[in-house]
Coordinates of C-alpha atoms in Angstrom, one line a residue:
Chain A
M14 CA 19.2 -9.7 -29.8
K15 CA 17.7 -11.7 -27.2
Y16 CA 14.6 -9.7 -26.7
E17 CA 14.1 -9.4 -30.6
L18 CA 14.4 -12.8 -30.6
L19 CA 11.9 -13.3 -27.8
I20 CA 9.5 -11.1 -29.5
D21 CA 9.9 -13.2 -32.6
I22 CA 8.7 -15.9 -31.0
S23 CA 6.3 -14.4 -29.2
R24 CA 4.7 -12.9 -32.7
A25 CA 5.1 -16.4 -34.6
L26 CA 2.7 -18.2 -31.4
L27 CA 0.6 -15.2 -31.8
L28 CA -0.1 -15.5 -35.2
A29 CA -0.1 -19.2 -35.6
R30 CA -3.2 -19.1 -33.7
W31 CA -4.4 -16.0 -35.3
K32 CA -8.1 -16.8 -35.1
Q33 CA -8.4 -17.0 -31.8
T34 CA -5.9 -14.2 -31.0
L35 CA -8.2 -12.1 -33.2
V36 CA -11.5 -13.0 -31.0
A37 CA -9.5 -12.1 -27.6
A38 CA -8.5 -8.8 -29.4
I39 CA -11.8 -8.0 -30.3
G40 CA -13.0 -8.5 -26.9
V41 CA -10.3 -5.8 -25.6
T42 CA -11.0 -3.8 -28.2
F43 CA -15.0 -3.9 -27.6
S44 CA -14.6 -3.2 -24.3
I45 CA -12.2 0.1 -24.8
T46 CA -14.6 1.1 -27.4
M47 CA -17.0 0.9 -25.1
F48 CA -15.4 2.8 -22.2
I49 CA -14.2 5.3 -24.2
S50 CA -17.7 6.3 -25.4
L51 CA -19.8 5.6 -22.4
L52 CA -17.1 7.8 -20.4
S53 CA -16.8 10.4 -22.9
F54 CA -20.7 10.8 -23.2
M55 CA -21.4 10.9 -19.6
S56 CA -18.9 13.3 -19.0
G57 CA -20.1 15.6 -21.5
L58 CA -23.5 15.0 -20.0
N59 CA -22.5 15.8 -16.7
Q60 CA -20.2 18.8 -17.7
L61 CA -23.6 19.9 -19.0
L62 CA -25.8 19.2 -16.2
D63 CA -23.1 20.9 -14.4
G64 CA -22.7 24.0 -16.7
L65 CA -26.5 24.5 -16.1
V66 CA -25.7 25.4 -12.5
I67 CA -22.1 25.9 -12.1
N68 CA -21.2 28.2 -15.5
R69 CA -23.2 30.9 -14.3
T70 CA -22.4 30.4 -10.8
P71 CA -19.5 32.7 -9.4
H72 CA -16.9 30.4 -8.0
I73 CA -16.8 32.8 -4.7
R74 CA -19.4 35.7 -4.0
L75 CA -19.3 38.1 -1.5
Y76 CA -22.3 39.3 0.0
N77 CA -23.6 40.4 3.1
D78 CA -25.7 37.9 5.3
I79 CA -28.2 38.7 7.3
K80 CA -27.9 37.6 10.9
T81 CA -27.8 38.1 14.6
S82 CA -24.0 39.1 16.0
P83 CA -22.6 35.9 17.3
V84 CA -20.9 37.8 20.4
Q85 CA -24.4 39.2 22.1
P86 CA -24.3 42.7 23.6
V87 CA -25.0 41.0 27.3
A88 CA -21.8 38.6 27.3
L89 CA -20.1 42.4 26.7
S90 CA -20.8 44.0 29.9
A91 CA -18.6 43.6 32.8
N92 CA -21.3 43.2 35.4
F93 CA -22.4 39.3 34.1
K94 CA -18.8 38.4 33.3
G95 CA -18.9 34.7 34.2
A96 CA -22.5 34.4 34.8
S97 CA -23.7 30.8 34.2
H98 CA -26.9 31.8 31.7
H99 CA -27.9 35.0 30.2
F100 CA -31.5 35.3 30.2
V101 CA -31.5 38.6 27.4
R102 CA -30.4 37.2 24.4
S103 CA -30.6 36.9 21.0
V104 CA -30.7 40.6 19.8
K105 CA -32.1 41.0 16.6
P106 CA -30.1 42.3 13.3
K107 CA -31.0 46.0 12.9
A108 CA -32.3 46.5 9.3
A109 CA -28.4 46.9 8.0
R110 CA -28.4 47.1 4.7
P111 CA -26.8 44.4 2.8
E112 CA -24.6 46.6 0.7
I113 CA -21.3 45.6 0.5
R114 CA -19.1 48.8 1.9
N115 CA -16.3 50.0 -0.1
S116 CA -16.9 48.1 -3.1
L117 CA -15.2 50.0 -5.6
A118 CA -11.7 49.6 -3.4
I119 CA -12.6 45.8 -2.9
I120 CA -13.0 45.4 -7.1
R121 CA -10.2 47.0 -7.6
A122 CA -7.9 44.7 -5.2
L123 CA -9.2 41.7 -6.4
Q124 CA -8.7 42.5 -10.5
K125 CA -4.9 43.2 -9.2
D126 CA -4.8 39.3 -8.1
P127 CA -3.1 37.0 -10.7
I128 CA -5.8 34.1 -10.0
V129 CA -8.9 36.5 -10.5
L130 CA -10.2 35.7 -14.0
G131 CA -12.8 38.5 -13.6
V132 CA -15.1 40.3 -11.3
A133 CA -18.5 41.1 -11.7
P134 CA -20.4 43.1 -9.2
K135 CA -24.3 42.7 -9.1
L136 CA -27.4 43.9 -7.3
V137 CA -30.4 41.9 -6.2
T138 CA -33.2 43.0 -5.0
Q139 CA -36.8 42.0 -4.7
V140 CA -39.8 43.5 -6.0
F141 CA -43.1 42.6 -7.6
Y142 CA -44.3 42.0 -11.0
N143 CA -47.6 44.1 -11.6
L144 CA -49.9 42.0 -13.2
G145 CA -53.0 44.0 -14.0
A146 CA -54.3 43.9 -10.1
V147 CA -52.3 40.7 -9.2
R148 CA -48.3 41.3 -8.0
I149 CA -46.2 38.4 -8.3
N150 CA -43.0 37.8 -6.7
G151 CA -39.7 38.5 -8.4
I152 CA -36.1 39.0 -8.2
I153 CA -34.1 41.7 -10.4
N154 CA -30.8 41.1 -10.6
G155 CA -28.8 44.5 -11.8
I156 CA -25.8 43.4 -13.5
Q157 CA -23.0 44.5 -15.8
P158 CA -24.0 43.1 -19.5
E159 CA -20.3 43.1 -20.7
Q160 CA -19.3 41.4 -17.3
E161 CA -21.6 38.6 -17.1
K162 CA -21.3 37.7 -20.8
R163 CA -17.9 37.1 -20.7
L164 CA -17.9 35.5 -17.3
F165 CA -21.0 33.3 -16.6
L166 CA -22.1 33.0 -20.2
F167 CA -25.1 35.1 -20.2
Q168 CA -25.7 35.6 -23.4
D169 CA -26.3 31.3 -23.9
Y170 CA -29.3 31.8 -21.7
V171 CA -30.9 34.8 -23.6
T172 CA -32.9 33.2 -26.2
S173 CA -34.4 36.6 -27.4
G174 CA -32.9 39.7 -27.6
A175 CA -29.1 40.4 -26.7
A176 CA -27.6 41.0 -23.6
G177 CA -26.0 44.1 -24.4
D178 CA -29.3 45.7 -25.2
L179 CA -29.6 46.0 -20.6
D180 CA -26.9 49.0 -21.6
R181 CA -28.6 50.3 -24.8
V182 CA -31.8 50.6 -23.6
S183 CA -32.4 53.0 -20.3
G184 CA -34.7 50.6 -17.9
G185 CA -34.6 47.7 -20.1
I186 CA -35.4 44.5 -18.7
I187 CA -34.6 41.3 -19.7
L188 CA -37.4 39.2 -18.2
G189 CA -37.4 34.9 -17.4
K190 CA -39.1 33.3 -19.9
D191 CA -41.6 31.9 -17.8
I192 CA -42.5 35.3 -15.8
A193 CA -42.6 36.8 -19.4
D194 CA -45.0 34.2 -19.9
K195 CA -47.3 34.6 -17.4
M196 CA -47.3 38.2 -17.7
M197 CA -47.4 38.2 -21.8
A198 CA -45.0 40.4 -22.2
A199 CA -43.2 40.6 -25.4
P200 CA -39.9 42.2 -26.6
G201 CA -41.2 46.0 -26.8
Q202 CA -43.7 46.1 -24.4
V203 CA -43.3 48.2 -20.8
I204 CA -44.3 46.7 -17.9
Y205 CA -44.3 47.5 -14.4
V206 CA -42.9 46.7 -11.0
T207 CA -43.0 47.6 -7.7
T208 CA -40.0 47.8 -5.3
I209 CA -39.7 46.8 -1.9
T210 CA -39.6 50.6 -1.1
G211 CA -43.3 50.8 -2.4
T212 CA -42.5 53.0 -5.5
T213 CA -43.7 51.2 -8.9
V214 CA -41.7 51.7 -11.8
P215 CA -42.0 50.8 -15.8
L216 CA -39.5 48.9 -17.4
K217 CA -39.2 47.9 -21.4
V218 CA -38.8 44.2 -21.8
V219 CA -36.0 44.2 -24.5
G220 CA -35.5 40.2 -24.4
Y221 CA -36.1 36.9 -22.4
F222 CA -33.7 34.8 -20.9
Q223 CA -33.7 30.9 -19.9
S224 CA -31.8 29.0 -17.9
G225 CA -33.4 25.7 -18.3
L226 CA -34.1 25.8 -13.8
R227 CA -37.9 26.5 -13.7
E228 CA -37.8 28.2 -10.3
I229 CA -35.3 30.4 -11.8
D230 CA -37.0 31.6 -15.0
Q231 CA -40.8 32.6 -13.2
V232 CA -38.8 34.4 -10.6
N233 CA -36.0 36.2 -12.1
S234 CA -35.1 39.3 -14.2
Y235 CA -32.2 41.1 -15.1
V236 CA -31.2 44.9 -15.8
S237 CA -28.3 47.0 -15.9
I238 CA -26.6 47.5 -12.7
A239 CA -27.6 51.6 -13.0
T240 CA -30.8 50.7 -13.5
A241 CA -31.6 48.3 -10.0
Q242 CA -29.4 51.0 -8.3
K243 CA -32.8 53.6 -9.4
L244 CA -35.2 51.2 -8.3
V245 CA -33.8 50.9 -5.1
G246 CA -32.6 54.8 -5.1
K247 CA -29.2 54.3 -3.7
P248 CA -26.0 55.9 -5.3
S249 CA -23.8 54.1 -8.3
N250 CA -21.5 52.7 -5.6
Y251 CA -24.1 50.6 -4.0
I252 CA -23.8 46.6 -4.5
T253 CA -24.7 43.6 -2.9
D254 CA -23.4 40.8 -4.5
I255 CA -19.5 40.9 -6.1
Q256 CA -19.1 37.7 -8.3
I257 CA -15.7 35.9 -8.6
K258 CA -14.6 33.5 -10.8
L259 CA -11.1 32.4 -10.9
Y260 CA -8.6 30.6 -13.6
D261 CA -8.9 27.2 -11.2
V262 CA -12.5 26.5 -9.8
G263 CA -9.8 24.6 -7.4
D264 CA -8.8 27.7 -5.3
A265 CA -12.3 28.9 -4.7
P266 CA -12.6 27.6 -0.9
A267 CA -9.4 29.0 0.6
L268 CA -9.7 32.2 -1.0
A269 CA -12.9 32.8 -0.2
M270 CA -12.0 32.3 3.3
K271 CA -9.0 34.5 2.7
L272 CA -11.4 37.4 0.9
S273 CA -14.0 37.1 4.2
K274 CA -11.3 37.8 6.7
R275 CA -9.5 40.5 4.9
F276 CA -12.7 42.2 4.0
G277 CA -15.2 41.5 6.5
V278 CA -17.8 40.2 4.2
D279 CA -19.3 36.8 3.8
A280 CA -17.8 34.6 1.1
I281 CA -19.3 31.3 -0.4
D282 CA -17.4 29.3 -2.8
V283 CA -19.0 27.4 -5.3
Q284 CA -17.9 23.9 -4.0
T285 CA -20.0 24.5 -0.6
E286 CA -22.6 26.2 -2.2
N287 CA -23.2 23.1 -5.3
A288 CA -21.9 20.4 -3.1
Q289 CA -24.8 17.9 -4.6
Y290 CA -24.1 18.6 -8.3
E291 CA -20.5 17.3 -7.1
T292 CA -22.2 14.6 -5.7
G293 CA -24.0 13.2 -8.9
S294 CA -21.5 13.9 -11.3
F295 CA -18.9 11.6 -8.9
I296 CA -21.5 9.0 -8.8
R297 CA -22.2 8.9 -12.7
S298 CA -18.6 8.9 -13.3
L299 CA -18.2 6.1 -10.6
I300 CA -21.1 4.1 -12.6
S301 CA -18.8 4.5 -15.9
Y302 CA -15.7 3.3 -14.6
A303 CA -17.2 0.4 -13.1
V304 CA -18.9 -0.5 -16.5
G305 CA -15.6 0.1 -18.3
I306 CA -13.7 -1.6 -16.1
T307 CA -15.9 -5.1 -15.8
L308 CA -15.4 -5.0 -19.6
L309 CA -11.8 -4.9 -19.4
V310 CA -11.8 -7.6 -16.8
V311 CA -14.5 -9.7 -18.8
A312 CA -12.1 -9.4 -22.0
G313 CA -8.8 -10.3 -19.2
F314 CA -10.7 -13.6 -19.2
G315 CA -10.6 -13.7 -23.0
I316 CA -7.2 -13.5 -23.0
Y317 CA -6.3 -15.5 -20.0
N318 CA -8.2 -18.4 -22.1
I319 CA -6.3 -18.0 -25.1
L320 CA -3.0 -17.9 -23.5
N321 CA -3.7 -21.2 -21.7
M322 CA -4.7 -22.6 -25.3
I323 CA -1.7 -21.5 -26.9
I324 CA 0.5 -23.1 -23.8
Y325 CA -1.7 -26.3 -24.0
E326 CA -0.8 -26.8 -27.7
K327 CA 2.5 -25.7 -27.7
M328 CA 4.3 -27.6 -24.5
D329 CA 6.6 -29.1 -26.7
S330 CA 7.8 -25.8 -28.5
I331 CA 8.3 -24.8 -25.0
A332 CA 10.2 -28.1 -23.6
I333 CA 12.3 -27.9 -26.6
L334 CA 13.2 -23.9 -25.8
K335 CA 13.9 -24.8 -22.6
A336 CA 16.2 -28.0 -23.7
T337 CA 18.2 -25.7 -25.9
G338 CA 18.8 -23.2 -23.6
F339 CA 16.0 -21.0 -22.9
S340 CA 15.4 -20.4 -19.6
G341 CA 11.8 -20.0 -17.4
G342 CA 11.9 -16.2 -17.7
D343 CA 12.7 -15.9 -21.5
V344 CA 9.3 -18.6 -21.7
Q345 CA 7.7 -15.9 -19.3
F346 CA 9.0 -13.2 -21.4
I347 CA 7.5 -15.0 -24.3
F348 CA 3.8 -15.3 -23.2
T349 CA 3.7 -12.1 -21.2
G350 CA 4.6 -10.7 -24.8
I351 CA 2.1 -12.3 -26.4
A352 CA -0.6 -11.3 -24.3
A353 CA 0.6 -7.4 -24.4
G354 CA 0.4 -8.2 -28.4
I355 CA -2.9 -9.0 -27.9
G356 CA -3.6 -6.0 -25.0
I357 CA -1.8 -3.2 -27.0
S358 CA -3.0 -3.8 -30.6
G359 CA -6.7 -4.4 -28.9
G360 CA -6.7 -1.7 -27.1
V361 CA -5.4 1.0 -29.6
I362 CA -8.0 -0.1 -32.1
G363 CA -10.4 0.1 -29.4
L364 CA -9.4 3.7 -28.5
L365 CA -9.7 4.5 -32.3
L366 CA -13.2 3.2 -32.1
G367 CA -14.0 5.0 -28.8
F368 CA -13.4 8.0 -30.6
G369 CA -15.2 6.9 -33.5
G370 CA -18.1 6.2 -31.3
S371 CA -18.0 9.3 -29.4
L372 CA -17.9 11.6 -32.5
L373 CA -20.9 9.3 -33.6
I374 CA -22.8 10.2 -30.1
D375 CA -21.8 13.5 -30.8
Q376 CA -24.0 13.6 -34.0
V377 CA -27.1 12.7 -32.3
P378 CA -29.7 15.4 -32.4
F379 CA -30.7 16.3 -28.3
E380 CA -33.1 19.2 -28.2
T381 CA -34.5 20.0 -25.1
S382 CA -36.2 23.5 -24.1
S383 CA -34.6 23.4 -20.8
L384 CA -31.4 24.0 -22.8
P385 CA -31.6 26.2 -25.9
T386 CA -27.7 26.0 -26.8
V387 CA -27.2 22.2 -26.9
K388 CA -28.2 20.9 -30.1
T389 CA -27.0 17.1 -30.3
Y390 CA -25.3 14.9 -27.1
P391 CA -22.8 16.2 -25.4
V392 CA -19.5 14.7 -25.7
N393 CA -16.3 15.3 -23.7
Y394 CA -13.0 14.7 -26.0
N395 CA -10.9 14.6 -22.8
P396 CA -7.3 12.7 -23.3
V397 CA -7.2 12.0 -20.0
F398 CA -10.0 9.5 -20.7
Y399 CA -8.1 7.8 -23.8
L400 CA -4.6 7.8 -21.2
I401 CA -6.8 5.7 -18.4
G402 CA -8.4 3.4 -21.1
F403 CA -4.9 2.5 -22.9
V404 CA -3.3 1.9 -19.2
F405 CA -5.9 -0.4 -17.9
S406 CA -5.9 -2.6 -21.1
V407 CA -2.3 -3.2 -20.7
T408 CA -3.0 -3.6 -16.9
T409 CA -5.8 -5.8 -17.4
T410 CA -3.5 -8.0 -20.5
F411 CA -0.7 -8.2 -18.3
F412 CA -2.4 -9.7 -15.3
A413 CA -4.4 -11.8 -17.5
G414 CA -1.2 -12.8 -19.5
Y415 CA 0.9 -12.7 -15.8
F416 CA -0.7 -16.3 -14.5
P417 CA -0.3 -18.4 -17.9
A418 CA 3.0 -16.9 -18.7
R419 CA 4.2 -18.2 -15.5
K420 CA 2.6 -21.8 -15.8
A421 CA 4.9 -22.1 -19.2
S422 CA 7.5 -20.7 -17.8
R423 CA 7.2 -23.6 -14.8
I424 CA 7.0 -26.2 -17.3
D425 CA 9.4 -29.0 -16.7
P426 CA 11.2 -30.1 -20.3
V427 CA 12.0 -33.7 -19.2
I428 CA 8.1 -34.6 -18.2
I429 CA 7.0 -33.1 -21.6
I430 CA 10.1 -34.8 -23.9
R431 CA 10.5 -38.3 -21.9
G432 CA 6.2 -38.3 -22.7
K433 CA 6.6 -38.8 -26.3
Chain B
M24 CA 44.9 -39.0 -20.3
K25 CA 42.5 -36.6 -22.9
E26 CA 40.3 -33.8 -21.4
L27 CA 37.1 -34.2 -19.5
I28 CA 34.1 -33.3 -20.9
L29 CA 31.5 -34.9 -18.4
Q30 CA 32.1 -36.1 -15.2
T31 CA 29.8 -37.7 -12.4
S32 CA 30.8 -38.6 -8.7
H33 CA 28.3 -41.1 -7.1
I34 CA 24.9 -40.0 -9.0
S35 CA 22.0 -41.6 -7.6
K36 CA 18.2 -40.8 -8.0
S37 CA 15.3 -42.3 -6.6
F38 CA 11.6 -41.3 -7.3
G39 CA 8.7 -42.3 -5.1
D40 CA 5.9 -40.9 -2.3
A41 CA 6.0 -43.3 0.3
V42 CA 8.4 -45.7 -0.7
D43 CA 11.6 -45.1 -2.3
V44 CA 12.1 -46.3 -5.8
P45 CA 16.0 -46.1 -6.5
V46 CA 16.1 -45.4 -10.3
L47 CA 20.2 -44.5 -10.4
S48 CA 22.5 -45.6 -7.9
D49 CA 26.1 -44.7 -7.5
I50 CA 26.8 -43.7 -11.2
N51 CA 30.3 -42.8 -12.0
L52 CA 31.3 -42.1 -15.0
Q53 CA 34.1 -39.8 -17.2
L54 CA 33.4 -39.0 -21.0
A55 CA 36.6 -37.6 -22.6
K56 CA 36.8 -35.2 -25.7
G57 CA 36.2 -36.9 -29.0
E58 CA 34.3 -39.7 -27.7
F59 CA 31.5 -41.6 -29.3
V60 CA 29.5 -43.3 -26.7
S61 CA 26.2 -45.1 -26.5
V62 CA 24.5 -46.1 -23.6
T63 CA 22.2 -48.8 -23.8
G64 CA 19.7 -51.4 -21.5
K65 CA 16.9 -52.7 -21.6
S66 CA 13.5 -50.9 -20.8
G67 CA 13.3 -49.1 -17.6
C68 CA 17.0 -49.5 -16.6
G69 CA 17.1 -45.3 -15.9
K70 CA 19.4 -44.8 -19.2
S71 CA 17.1 -42.1 -20.2
T72 CA 17.2 -40.8 -16.7
L73 CA 20.5 -41.0 -16.4
L74 CA 20.7 -38.6 -19.5
Y75 CA 18.4 -36.1 -18.5
V76 CA 20.3 -35.8 -15.3
L77 CA 23.7 -35.1 -17.1
S78 CA 21.8 -33.0 -19.1
T79 CA 21.2 -30.7 -16.5
M80 CA 17.4 -30.7 -17.3
D81 CA 16.8 -33.0 -14.4
T82 CA 18.2 -31.4 -10.6
D83 CA 16.6 -33.7 -8.4
Y84 CA 19.3 -35.9 -7.6
D85 CA 22.1 -36.9 -5.4
G86 CA 26.1 -36.9 -6.2
E87 CA 28.0 -34.4 -8.1
L88 CA 28.2 -33.5 -11.6
Y89 CA 30.7 -31.8 -13.7
I90 CA 30.3 -30.5 -17.2
D91 CA 33.7 -28.9 -18.6
G92 CA 35.3 -29.2 -15.2
V93 CA 32.8 -27.1 -13.8
C94 CA 30.1 -28.3 -10.7
M95 CA 26.2 -28.1 -12.1
N96 CA 25.6 -28.5 -8.3
G97 CA 23.7 -25.4 -6.3
K98 CA 23.7 -23.4 -10.1
T99 CA 20.3 -21.5 -10.6
E100 CA 18.0 -22.5 -13.5
P101 CA 18.9 -19.8 -15.7
Q102 CA 22.7 -20.5 -15.3
L103 CA 21.7 -24.3 -16.4
A104 CA 19.8 -22.6 -19.0
R105 CA 22.7 -21.5 -19.9
V106 CA 24.9 -24.5 -19.9
R107 CA 22.5 -26.2 -21.9
N108 CA 22.8 -23.1 -24.6
E109 CA 26.3 -23.0 -25.1
K110 CA 27.4 -26.5 -24.1
I111 CA 25.3 -29.2 -24.7
G112 CA 23.1 -30.0 -28.2
F113 CA 20.4 -32.2 -28.3
V114 CA 18.9 -34.6 -30.3
F115 CA 15.5 -36.4 -29.0
Q116 CA 13.3 -39.0 -30.4
F117 CA 10.9 -36.8 -31.5
H118 CA 12.3 -33.4 -33.8
Y119 CA 10.8 -30.6 -32.0
L120 CA 11.0 -28.2 -34.5
L121 CA 8.8 -25.2 -34.5
N122 CA 6.4 -25.3 -37.0
E123 CA 6.0 -21.3 -36.9
F124 CA 9.6 -21.3 -38.4
S125 CA 11.9 -21.9 -41.3
V126 CA 14.2 -24.8 -41.0
L127 CA 16.9 -22.0 -41.1
Q128 CA 15.4 -20.0 -38.4
N129 CA 14.9 -23.0 -36.2
V130 CA 19.0 -24.1 -36.4
M131 CA 19.5 -20.2 -36.1
M132 CA 17.9 -19.9 -32.8
P133 CA 19.8 -21.4 -30.1
A134 CA 22.5 -18.9 -31.4
L135 CA 20.8 -16.5 -31.8
R136 CA 19.7 -16.9 -27.9
L137 CA 23.5 -17.3 -27.1
G138 CA 24.2 -14.1 -28.9
R139 CA 27.8 -15.0 -29.5
W140 CA 27.9 -14.0 -32.8
E141 CA 26.2 -11.5 -35.1
A142 CA 22.7 -12.5 -36.4
D143 CA 24.2 -12.6 -40.4
E144 CA 27.2 -14.8 -38.9
I145 CA 24.4 -17.0 -37.1
R146 CA 22.5 -17.0 -40.9
Q147 CA 26.0 -18.0 -42.5
R148 CA 26.9 -21.0 -39.8
A149 CA 23.3 -22.6 -39.8
Y150 CA 23.6 -22.9 -43.4
D151 CA 26.5 -24.0 -43.4
K152 CA 25.3 -26.6 -40.6
L153 CA 22.7 -27.5 -43.2
V154 CA 25.2 -27.7 -45.8
T155 CA 26.8 -30.5 -44.2
L156 CA 23.7 -32.4 -43.3
D157 CA 23.1 -32.2 -46.9
M158 CA 19.8 -30.3 -45.6
A159 CA 20.7 -27.3 -47.6
Q160 CA 18.0 -27.3 -50.1
H161 CA 15.1 -27.3 -47.4
A162 CA 16.4 -24.3 -46.2
Q163 CA 13.8 -22.3 -46.1
K164 CA 10.8 -24.5 -45.7
K165 CA 8.6 -25.3 -42.9
P166 CA 9.8 -28.3 -40.4
N167 CA 5.9 -29.7 -41.6
Q168 CA 7.0 -29.9 -45.3
L169 CA 10.2 -32.7 -44.3
S170 CA 10.0 -35.9 -44.2
G171 CA 10.7 -37.7 -40.6
G172 CA 14.4 -38.3 -41.7
Q173 CA 14.7 -34.8 -42.7
K174 CA 13.5 -33.4 -39.5
Q175 CA 15.6 -35.6 -37.5
R176 CA 18.7 -33.8 -39.3
V177 CA 17.6 -30.5 -39.2
A178 CA 17.3 -31.4 -35.6
I179 CA 21.0 -32.6 -35.4
A180 CA 21.9 -29.0 -37.5
R181 CA 20.3 -27.0 -34.4
A182 CA 22.2 -29.2 -31.8
L183 CA 25.4 -28.1 -33.5
I184 CA 24.4 -24.4 -34.1
N185 CA 26.7 -23.4 -31.0
D186 CA 29.3 -25.8 -31.4
P187 CA 28.7 -27.4 -28.2
L188 CA 31.0 -29.6 -26.4
I189 CA 28.7 -32.7 -26.1
I190 CA 25.8 -33.9 -28.1
M191 CA 23.3 -35.8 -26.1
G192 CA 20.8 -38.2 -28.0
D193 CA 17.7 -39.7 -26.4
E194 CA 16.8 -42.2 -28.8
P195 CA 17.5 -40.2 -31.9
T196 CA 16.5 -43.0 -34.6
G197 CA 14.2 -44.7 -32.5
N198 CA 10.9 -43.0 -34.7
L199 CA 12.9 -43.5 -37.7
D200 CA 13.1 -46.6 -40.4
K201 CA 16.0 -48.6 -41.1
R202 CA 17.1 -46.0 -44.0
N203 CA 16.6 -42.6 -41.9
S204 CA 18.1 -44.8 -39.0
E205 CA 21.1 -45.3 -41.1
I206 CA 21.8 -41.6 -42.2
V207 CA 21.6 -40.5 -38.8
F208 CA 24.1 -42.6 -37.7
E209 CA 26.4 -42.1 -40.1
T210 CA 25.9 -38.5 -39.5
F211 CA 26.8 -38.9 -35.7
L212 CA 29.9 -41.1 -36.7
Q213 CA 31.4 -38.4 -39.2
L214 CA 31.0 -35.7 -36.9
A215 CA 32.7 -38.1 -34.3
Q216 CA 35.5 -39.0 -36.8
T217 CA 36.1 -35.9 -38.4
Q218 CA 35.2 -32.8 -36.1
G219 CA 36.1 -34.9 -32.9
Q220 CA 32.5 -34.3 -31.7
T221 CA 31.9 -35.9 -28.5
L222 CA 28.4 -37.5 -28.5
L223 CA 26.6 -39.7 -26.0
I224 CA 23.5 -41.4 -27.1
V225 CA 21.0 -43.4 -25.4
T226 CA 19.5 -45.8 -27.2
H227 CA 18.0 -49.5 -27.4
D228 CA 19.6 -50.6 -30.8
Q229 CA 22.2 -52.6 -30.2
E230 CA 23.0 -52.8 -33.8
F231 CA 23.7 -49.2 -33.3
A232 CA 25.1 -49.2 -29.6
R233 CA 27.2 -51.9 -31.2
R234 CA 29.0 -49.5 -33.8
T235 CA 30.0 -46.5 -31.3
G236 CA 33.3 -46.0 -29.7
R237 CA 32.0 -47.2 -26.4
T238 CA 29.1 -48.8 -24.8
I239 CA 27.9 -48.2 -21.7
Q240 CA 25.3 -50.5 -20.3
M241 CA 23.2 -50.3 -17.9
Q242 CA 21.2 -52.6 -15.7
D243 CA 18.8 -51.5 -13.0
G244 CA 20.1 -48.1 -12.4
K245 CA 23.6 -49.4 -12.4
V246 CA 26.5 -49.4 -14.7
A247 CA 27.0 -52.9 -15.9

């Protein structure tokens, strides 16, 4: 009953100056609206840009790097034990195949792991695209189209033709858009590539792909893994990369280390490989949050002002409440209640308008040649933003209300009443 | 000897920063149940200051104050608020009604804070108090629709709502014309005579003071 009464009084005082209250609430509403729209848009953009790389990047990639042995043979010799300096060093690696040994067993073992979403083998080899007498450097990726589609959204980047055609058309190739333009190769035509061993092989163009990153699109092409194995003249268990996608990308660094030890291969996780993208996202998010919080703080000052005004005007009411038995704590509760009323109502309306703003941004056309699948501005409707926005609005208004409310609670009724 | 409602022992108070200016010195008072007491004196003699000390709102004094046999010294602010809520009713020169609430709600407010009765019962009690003061027909109006005398009667109803041990008034008729002053005085007198209500009224109106049961004359911070 006590709190009911105090809330009643809060409401009455709030409505007594409803115009000023409304202005203060609109301040909160505006800031929360901006906060939500901005963050949703920024985060959507972040996801899009990160997705450009992250979506088609495996969470963990297993491969064999070409590197010199960390323990040089001379160090193993008993004769030179204890020598302070070895003159014979940096023995170069022999032309080892970048193949992953025992790849089928590794894939089978990975597929059983419950945190692994999927595994896709890949064979990467260098080729030359033959354009008349000119040879252009290129990379051919032998893939399993179905797995690539499932795990790395391959189909999204195939702008012409279908990824599945790689399996259906023997010797089919999906060319990068830029290299295809350079070679003037239309789907259905046959192009010639020269492998590193020197043989020239005809391949039939079945489609284009466009990643949005020019340096990828003018070098890379995709063929089925079987075609790639034929190109390099290796048996059907020869692969150079195992790509792993996890349910939770956060598990990648730990698992990468484990796999590297267990299978004796190199393993790199997406966080290590693409650290700069994360930095970019982080900075963009930081800016959005900073702007949102600044807006909220400004709104907080608005609330602070209106409360000070109400307190100044309602000095008499505060005095009589205290005289008739309301304690300082009760008075503080009343004025904190007013602040909370402004904050919560303004905040909730702000959340709704912010959602509306996000929907609006989502409708704005956004077409760019590098992002064939994106038609409008990207928006991330993450409920966490709404939660943060609400918590922020409540905390700011609480602090904006706390100091005036404390002032009100300390008003000495004797001074007010005797002053009349 | 009747039951003592309020008792002071050697209460002194002084204002002052560099030099102490005594406002109250060595006040010893006793108020018995059912007494109608007025405090008079010249302007600046300390009569209002005394009232605020007795009301527990002013805690900056020396000496001891007993209300209903309980010592008020050393009580915390919420405890004192509770004492005022439960045992003291106030009527000031200015009415101090909350314009955001109806007359009836204004009267109910201290009782809602006390929480001794259910809301419905409080509403009934508030209405009864308004009937006693002949203000029932204005129960749903807002205070700013009432005349000065009417507001003061609502303030009295509010002071009565929790059945206080004592009603304290600081110049309750100071702002009223002759006719309304008369009505307010009659109301106090009736409360004292018919319900045995204890009253302590500060006034500079000698006419008013003469008609009360006992008059405490103050001069230069002392009881004369």
